[in-house]
XYZ file of N, CA, C and O in Angstrom:
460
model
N -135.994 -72.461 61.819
C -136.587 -71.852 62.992
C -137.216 -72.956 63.848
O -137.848 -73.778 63.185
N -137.181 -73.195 65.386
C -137.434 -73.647 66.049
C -139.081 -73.778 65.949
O -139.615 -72.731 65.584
N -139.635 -74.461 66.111
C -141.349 -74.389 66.208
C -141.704 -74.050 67.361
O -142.913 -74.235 67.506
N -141.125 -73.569 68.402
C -141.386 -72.514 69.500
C -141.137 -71.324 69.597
O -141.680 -70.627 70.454
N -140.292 -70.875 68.760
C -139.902 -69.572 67.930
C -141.303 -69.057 67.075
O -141.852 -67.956 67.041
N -141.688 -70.602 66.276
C -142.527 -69.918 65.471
C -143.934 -69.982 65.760
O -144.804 -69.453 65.068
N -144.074 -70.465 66.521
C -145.439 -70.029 67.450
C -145.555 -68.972 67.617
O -146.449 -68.398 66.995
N -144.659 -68.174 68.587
C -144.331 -67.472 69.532
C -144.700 -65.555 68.275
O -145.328 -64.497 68.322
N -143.662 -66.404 67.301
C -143.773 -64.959 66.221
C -145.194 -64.979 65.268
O -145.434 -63.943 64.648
N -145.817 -65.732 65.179
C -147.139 -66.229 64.357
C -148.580 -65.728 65.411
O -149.761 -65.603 65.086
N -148.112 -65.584 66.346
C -149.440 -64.982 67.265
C -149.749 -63.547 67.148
O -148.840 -62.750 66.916
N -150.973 -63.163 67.294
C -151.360 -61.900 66.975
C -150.991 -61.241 68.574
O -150.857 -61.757 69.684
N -150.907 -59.824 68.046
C -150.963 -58.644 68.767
C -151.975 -58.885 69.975
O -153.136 -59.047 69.599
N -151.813 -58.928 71.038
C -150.596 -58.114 71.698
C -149.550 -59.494 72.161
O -148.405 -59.307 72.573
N -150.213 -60.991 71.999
C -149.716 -61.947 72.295
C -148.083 -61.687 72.066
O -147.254 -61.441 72.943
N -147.998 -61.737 71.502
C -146.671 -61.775 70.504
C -145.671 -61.333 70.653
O -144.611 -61.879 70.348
N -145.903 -59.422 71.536
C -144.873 -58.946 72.326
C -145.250 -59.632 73.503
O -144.129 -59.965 73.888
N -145.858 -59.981 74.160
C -146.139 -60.276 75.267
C -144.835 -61.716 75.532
O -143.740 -61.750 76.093
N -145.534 -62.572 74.920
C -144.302 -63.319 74.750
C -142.841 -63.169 74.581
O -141.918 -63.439 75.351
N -142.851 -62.777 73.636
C -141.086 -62.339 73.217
C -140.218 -61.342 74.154
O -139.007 -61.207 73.977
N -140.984 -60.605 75.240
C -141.067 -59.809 76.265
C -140.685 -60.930 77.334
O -139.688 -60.854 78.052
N -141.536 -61.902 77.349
C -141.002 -62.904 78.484
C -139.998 -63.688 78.088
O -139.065 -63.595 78.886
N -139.769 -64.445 77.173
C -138.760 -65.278 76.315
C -137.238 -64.363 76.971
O -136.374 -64.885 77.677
N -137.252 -62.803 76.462
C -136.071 -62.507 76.635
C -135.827 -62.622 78.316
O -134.795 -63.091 78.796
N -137.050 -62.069 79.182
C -136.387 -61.973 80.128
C -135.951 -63.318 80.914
O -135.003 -63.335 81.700
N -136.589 -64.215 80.672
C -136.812 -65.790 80.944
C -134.620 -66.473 80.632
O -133.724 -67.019 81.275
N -134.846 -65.958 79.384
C -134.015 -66.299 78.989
C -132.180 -66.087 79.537
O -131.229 -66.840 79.746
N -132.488 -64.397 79.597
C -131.581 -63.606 80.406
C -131.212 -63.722 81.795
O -130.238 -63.086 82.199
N -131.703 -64.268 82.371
C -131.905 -64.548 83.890
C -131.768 -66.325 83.770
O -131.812 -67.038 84.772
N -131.619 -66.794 82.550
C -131.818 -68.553 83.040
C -130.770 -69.074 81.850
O -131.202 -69.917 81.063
N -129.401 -68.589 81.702
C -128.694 -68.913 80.737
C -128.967 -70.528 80.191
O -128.850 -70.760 78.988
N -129.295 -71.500 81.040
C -128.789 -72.691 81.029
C -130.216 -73.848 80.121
O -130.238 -74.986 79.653
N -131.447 -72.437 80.314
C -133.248 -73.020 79.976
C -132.839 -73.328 78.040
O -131.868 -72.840 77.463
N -133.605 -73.990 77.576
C -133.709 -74.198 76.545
C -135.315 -74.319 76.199
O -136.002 -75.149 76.795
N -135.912 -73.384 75.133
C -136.837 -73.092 74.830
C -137.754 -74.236 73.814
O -137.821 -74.208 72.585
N -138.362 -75.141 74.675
C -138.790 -76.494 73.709
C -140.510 -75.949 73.131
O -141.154 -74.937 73.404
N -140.850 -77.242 72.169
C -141.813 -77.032 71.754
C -142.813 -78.616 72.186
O -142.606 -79.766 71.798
N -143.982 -78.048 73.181
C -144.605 -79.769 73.501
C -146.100 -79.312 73.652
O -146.441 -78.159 73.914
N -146.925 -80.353 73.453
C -148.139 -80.271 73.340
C -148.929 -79.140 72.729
O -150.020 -78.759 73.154
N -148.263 -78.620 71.661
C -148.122 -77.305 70.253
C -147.783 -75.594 71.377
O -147.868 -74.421 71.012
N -147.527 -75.987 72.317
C -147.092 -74.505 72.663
C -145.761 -74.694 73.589
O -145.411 -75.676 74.244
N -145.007 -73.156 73.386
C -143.698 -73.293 73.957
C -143.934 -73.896 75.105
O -144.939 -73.885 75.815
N -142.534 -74.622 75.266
C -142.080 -75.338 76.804
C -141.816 -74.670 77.939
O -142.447 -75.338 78.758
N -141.226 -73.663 78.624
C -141.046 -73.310 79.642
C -142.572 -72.335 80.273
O -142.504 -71.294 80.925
N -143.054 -72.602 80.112
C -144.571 -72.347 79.657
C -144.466 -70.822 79.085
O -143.966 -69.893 79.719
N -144.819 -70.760 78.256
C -145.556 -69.195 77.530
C -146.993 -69.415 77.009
O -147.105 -69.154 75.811
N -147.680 -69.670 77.385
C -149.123 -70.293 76.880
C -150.127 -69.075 76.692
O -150.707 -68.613 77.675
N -150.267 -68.705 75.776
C -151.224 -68.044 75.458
C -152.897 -68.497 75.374
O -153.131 -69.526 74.741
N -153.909 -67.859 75.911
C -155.035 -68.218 75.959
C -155.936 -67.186 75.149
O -156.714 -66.363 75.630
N -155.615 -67.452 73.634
C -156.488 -66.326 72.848
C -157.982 -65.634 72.935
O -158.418 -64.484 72.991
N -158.696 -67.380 72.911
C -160.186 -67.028 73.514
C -160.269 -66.115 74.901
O -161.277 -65.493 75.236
N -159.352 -66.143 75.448
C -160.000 -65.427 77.008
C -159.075 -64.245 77.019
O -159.373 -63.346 77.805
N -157.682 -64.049 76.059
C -157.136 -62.590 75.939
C -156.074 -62.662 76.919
O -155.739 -61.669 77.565
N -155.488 -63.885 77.068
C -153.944 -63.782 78.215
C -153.159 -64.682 77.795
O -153.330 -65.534 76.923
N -152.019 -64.393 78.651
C -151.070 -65.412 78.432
C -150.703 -65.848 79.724
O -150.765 -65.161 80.744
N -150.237 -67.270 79.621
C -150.165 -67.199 81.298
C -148.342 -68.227 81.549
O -148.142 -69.391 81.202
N -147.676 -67.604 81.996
C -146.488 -68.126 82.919
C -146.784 -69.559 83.634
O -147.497 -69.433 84.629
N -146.505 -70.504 83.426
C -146.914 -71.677 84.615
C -145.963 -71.949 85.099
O -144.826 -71.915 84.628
N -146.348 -72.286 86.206
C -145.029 -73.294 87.303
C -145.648 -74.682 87.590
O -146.864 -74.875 87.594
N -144.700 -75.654 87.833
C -145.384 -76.832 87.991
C -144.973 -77.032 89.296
O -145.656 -77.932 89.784
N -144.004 -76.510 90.236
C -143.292 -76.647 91.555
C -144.345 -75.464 92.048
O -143.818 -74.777 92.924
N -145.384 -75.140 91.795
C -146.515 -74.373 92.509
C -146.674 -74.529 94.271
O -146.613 -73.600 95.077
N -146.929 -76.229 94.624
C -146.779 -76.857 95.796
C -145.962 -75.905 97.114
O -146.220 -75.671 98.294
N -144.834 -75.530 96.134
C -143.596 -75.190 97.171
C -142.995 -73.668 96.882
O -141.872 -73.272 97.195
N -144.091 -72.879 96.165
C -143.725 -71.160 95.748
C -144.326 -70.614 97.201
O -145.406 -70.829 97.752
N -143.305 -69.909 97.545
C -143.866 -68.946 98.870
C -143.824 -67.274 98.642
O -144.020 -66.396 99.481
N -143.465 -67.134 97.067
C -143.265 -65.558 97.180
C -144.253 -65.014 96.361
O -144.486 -65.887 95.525
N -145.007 -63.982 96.132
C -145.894 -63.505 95.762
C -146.876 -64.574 95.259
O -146.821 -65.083 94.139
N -147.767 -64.854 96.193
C -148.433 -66.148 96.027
C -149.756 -65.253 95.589
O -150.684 -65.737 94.941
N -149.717 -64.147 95.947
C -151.382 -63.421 95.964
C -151.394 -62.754 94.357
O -152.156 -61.846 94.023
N -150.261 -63.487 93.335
C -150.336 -62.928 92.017
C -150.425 -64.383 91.250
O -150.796 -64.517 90.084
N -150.087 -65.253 91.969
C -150.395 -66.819 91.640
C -151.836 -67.266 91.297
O -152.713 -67.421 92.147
N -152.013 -67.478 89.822
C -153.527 -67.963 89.493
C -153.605 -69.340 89.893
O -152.634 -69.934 89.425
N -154.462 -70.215 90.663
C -154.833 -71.698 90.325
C -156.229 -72.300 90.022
O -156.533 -73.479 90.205
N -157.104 -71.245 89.491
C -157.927 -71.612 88.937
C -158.581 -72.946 87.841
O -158.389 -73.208 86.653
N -159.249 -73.448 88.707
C -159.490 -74.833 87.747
C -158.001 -75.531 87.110
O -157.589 -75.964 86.033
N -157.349 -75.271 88.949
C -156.090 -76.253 88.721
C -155.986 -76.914 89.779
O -156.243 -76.423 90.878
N -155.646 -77.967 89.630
C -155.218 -78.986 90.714
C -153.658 -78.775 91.400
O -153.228 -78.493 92.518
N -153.074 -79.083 90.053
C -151.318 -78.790 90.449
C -150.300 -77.291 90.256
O -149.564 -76.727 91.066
N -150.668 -76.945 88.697
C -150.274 -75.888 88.703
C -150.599 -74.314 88.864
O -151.749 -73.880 88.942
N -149.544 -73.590 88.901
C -150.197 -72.294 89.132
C -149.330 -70.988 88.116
O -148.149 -71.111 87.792
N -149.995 -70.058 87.817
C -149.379 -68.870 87.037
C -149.060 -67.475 87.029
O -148.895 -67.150 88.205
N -148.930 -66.706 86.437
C -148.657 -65.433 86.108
C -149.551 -65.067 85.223
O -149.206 -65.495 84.122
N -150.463 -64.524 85.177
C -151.177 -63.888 83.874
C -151.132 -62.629 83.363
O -151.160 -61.626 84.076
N -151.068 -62.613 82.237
C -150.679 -61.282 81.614
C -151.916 -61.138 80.380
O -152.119 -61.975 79.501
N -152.558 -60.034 80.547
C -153.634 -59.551 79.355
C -152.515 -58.042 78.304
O -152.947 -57.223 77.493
N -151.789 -58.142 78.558
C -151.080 -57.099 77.917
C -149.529 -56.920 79.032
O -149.325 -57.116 80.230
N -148.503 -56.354 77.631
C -147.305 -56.268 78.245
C -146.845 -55.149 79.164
O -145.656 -55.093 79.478
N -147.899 -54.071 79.705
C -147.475 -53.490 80.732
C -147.954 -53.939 81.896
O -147.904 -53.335 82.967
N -148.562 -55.317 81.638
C -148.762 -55.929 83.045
C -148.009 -56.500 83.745
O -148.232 -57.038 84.829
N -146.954 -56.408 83.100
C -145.931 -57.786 83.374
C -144.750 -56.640 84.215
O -144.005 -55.789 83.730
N -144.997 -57.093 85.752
C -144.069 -56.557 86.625
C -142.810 -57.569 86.446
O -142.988 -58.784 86.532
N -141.904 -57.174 86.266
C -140.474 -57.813 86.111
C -140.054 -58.401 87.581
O -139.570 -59.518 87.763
N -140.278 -57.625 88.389
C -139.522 -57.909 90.107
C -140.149 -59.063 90.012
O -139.446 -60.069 90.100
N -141.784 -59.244 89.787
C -142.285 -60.363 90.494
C -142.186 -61.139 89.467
O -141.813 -62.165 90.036
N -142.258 -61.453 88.160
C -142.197 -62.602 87.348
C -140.305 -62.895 88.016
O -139.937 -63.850 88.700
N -139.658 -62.019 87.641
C -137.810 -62.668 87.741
C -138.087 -63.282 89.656
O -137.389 -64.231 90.013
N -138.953 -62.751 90.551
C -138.609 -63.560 91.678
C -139.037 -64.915 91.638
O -138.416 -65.951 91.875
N -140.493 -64.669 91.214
C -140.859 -66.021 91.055
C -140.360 -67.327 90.388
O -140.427 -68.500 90.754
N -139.755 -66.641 89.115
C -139.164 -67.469 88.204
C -137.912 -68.145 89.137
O -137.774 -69.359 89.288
N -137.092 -67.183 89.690
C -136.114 -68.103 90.468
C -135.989 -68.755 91.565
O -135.098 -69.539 91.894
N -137.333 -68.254 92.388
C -138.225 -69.007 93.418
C -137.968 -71.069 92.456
O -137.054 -71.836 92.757
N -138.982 -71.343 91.482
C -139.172 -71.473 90.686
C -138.123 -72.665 90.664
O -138.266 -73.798 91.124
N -137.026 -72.111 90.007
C -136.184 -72.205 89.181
C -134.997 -73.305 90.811
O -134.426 -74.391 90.718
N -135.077 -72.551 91.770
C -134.596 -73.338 92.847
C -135.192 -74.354 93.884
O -134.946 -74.770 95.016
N -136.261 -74.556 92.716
C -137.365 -75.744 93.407
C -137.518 -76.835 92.327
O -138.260 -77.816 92.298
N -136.689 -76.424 91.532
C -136.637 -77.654 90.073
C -136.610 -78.848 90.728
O -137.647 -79.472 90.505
N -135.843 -79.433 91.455
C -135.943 -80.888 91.788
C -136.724 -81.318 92.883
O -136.507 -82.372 93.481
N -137.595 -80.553 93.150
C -138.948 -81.093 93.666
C -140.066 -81.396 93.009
O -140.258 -81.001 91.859
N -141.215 -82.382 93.900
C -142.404 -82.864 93.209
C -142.987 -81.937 93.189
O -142.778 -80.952 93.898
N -143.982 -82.087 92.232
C -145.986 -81.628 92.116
C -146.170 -80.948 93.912
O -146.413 -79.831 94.367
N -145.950 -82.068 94.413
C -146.615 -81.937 95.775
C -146.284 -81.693 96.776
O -145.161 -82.196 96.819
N -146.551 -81.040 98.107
C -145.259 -81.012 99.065
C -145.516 -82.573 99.936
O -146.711 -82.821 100.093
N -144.779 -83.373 100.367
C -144.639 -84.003 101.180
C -144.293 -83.406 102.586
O -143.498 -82.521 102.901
N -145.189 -84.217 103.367
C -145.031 -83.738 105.139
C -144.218 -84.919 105.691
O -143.908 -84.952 106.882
């Protein structure tokens, strides 16, 4: 088993669907993503924040997201920004799959926007 797999299945309730809820759809929509394991939590971000009760989606092409920006966290962030989820009926699909491919067609840009 992958050690991002087993993170992912080793987290308590509600984390756990919450995740595996995003994994599939992440996954389904991004044939080509490969699910790594870095700095002890999954790679395409699934980051769970136990102490505070969420999980949060990150983007690192934040700089250059123009679509549902008013669901975009950047709290005590400089560069990136997220999706937060305290439970899995929070998780609107339209807007995580737009964003994600928002996202996803800004891969080869920086952190930052250049003018």
């Amino acid at each position: 088993m992958k050690p991002a797999e087993e993170y992912i299945l080793n987290q308590p309730e509600p984390f756990k669907t919450i995740l595996l809820h995003l994994q599939i759809l992440i996954e389904a929509t991004f044939s080509e993503v490969d699910l790594q394991f870095k700095w002890k939590i999954p790679f395409y971000y699934l980051n769970t924040s136990k102490k505070k009760g969420y999980v949060d989606v990150v983007f690192w092409v934040s700089a250059h997201l123009t679509k549902y920006n008013e669901y975009l966290i950047s709290e005590n962030r400089k560069v990136v920004k997220s999706l937060r989820y305290f439970k899995i009926e929070d998780i609107n699909e339209e807007i995580l799959l737009s964003v994600l491919k928002e996202a996803h067609s800004l891969k080869d840009k920086g952190f930052y926007k250049r003018n």
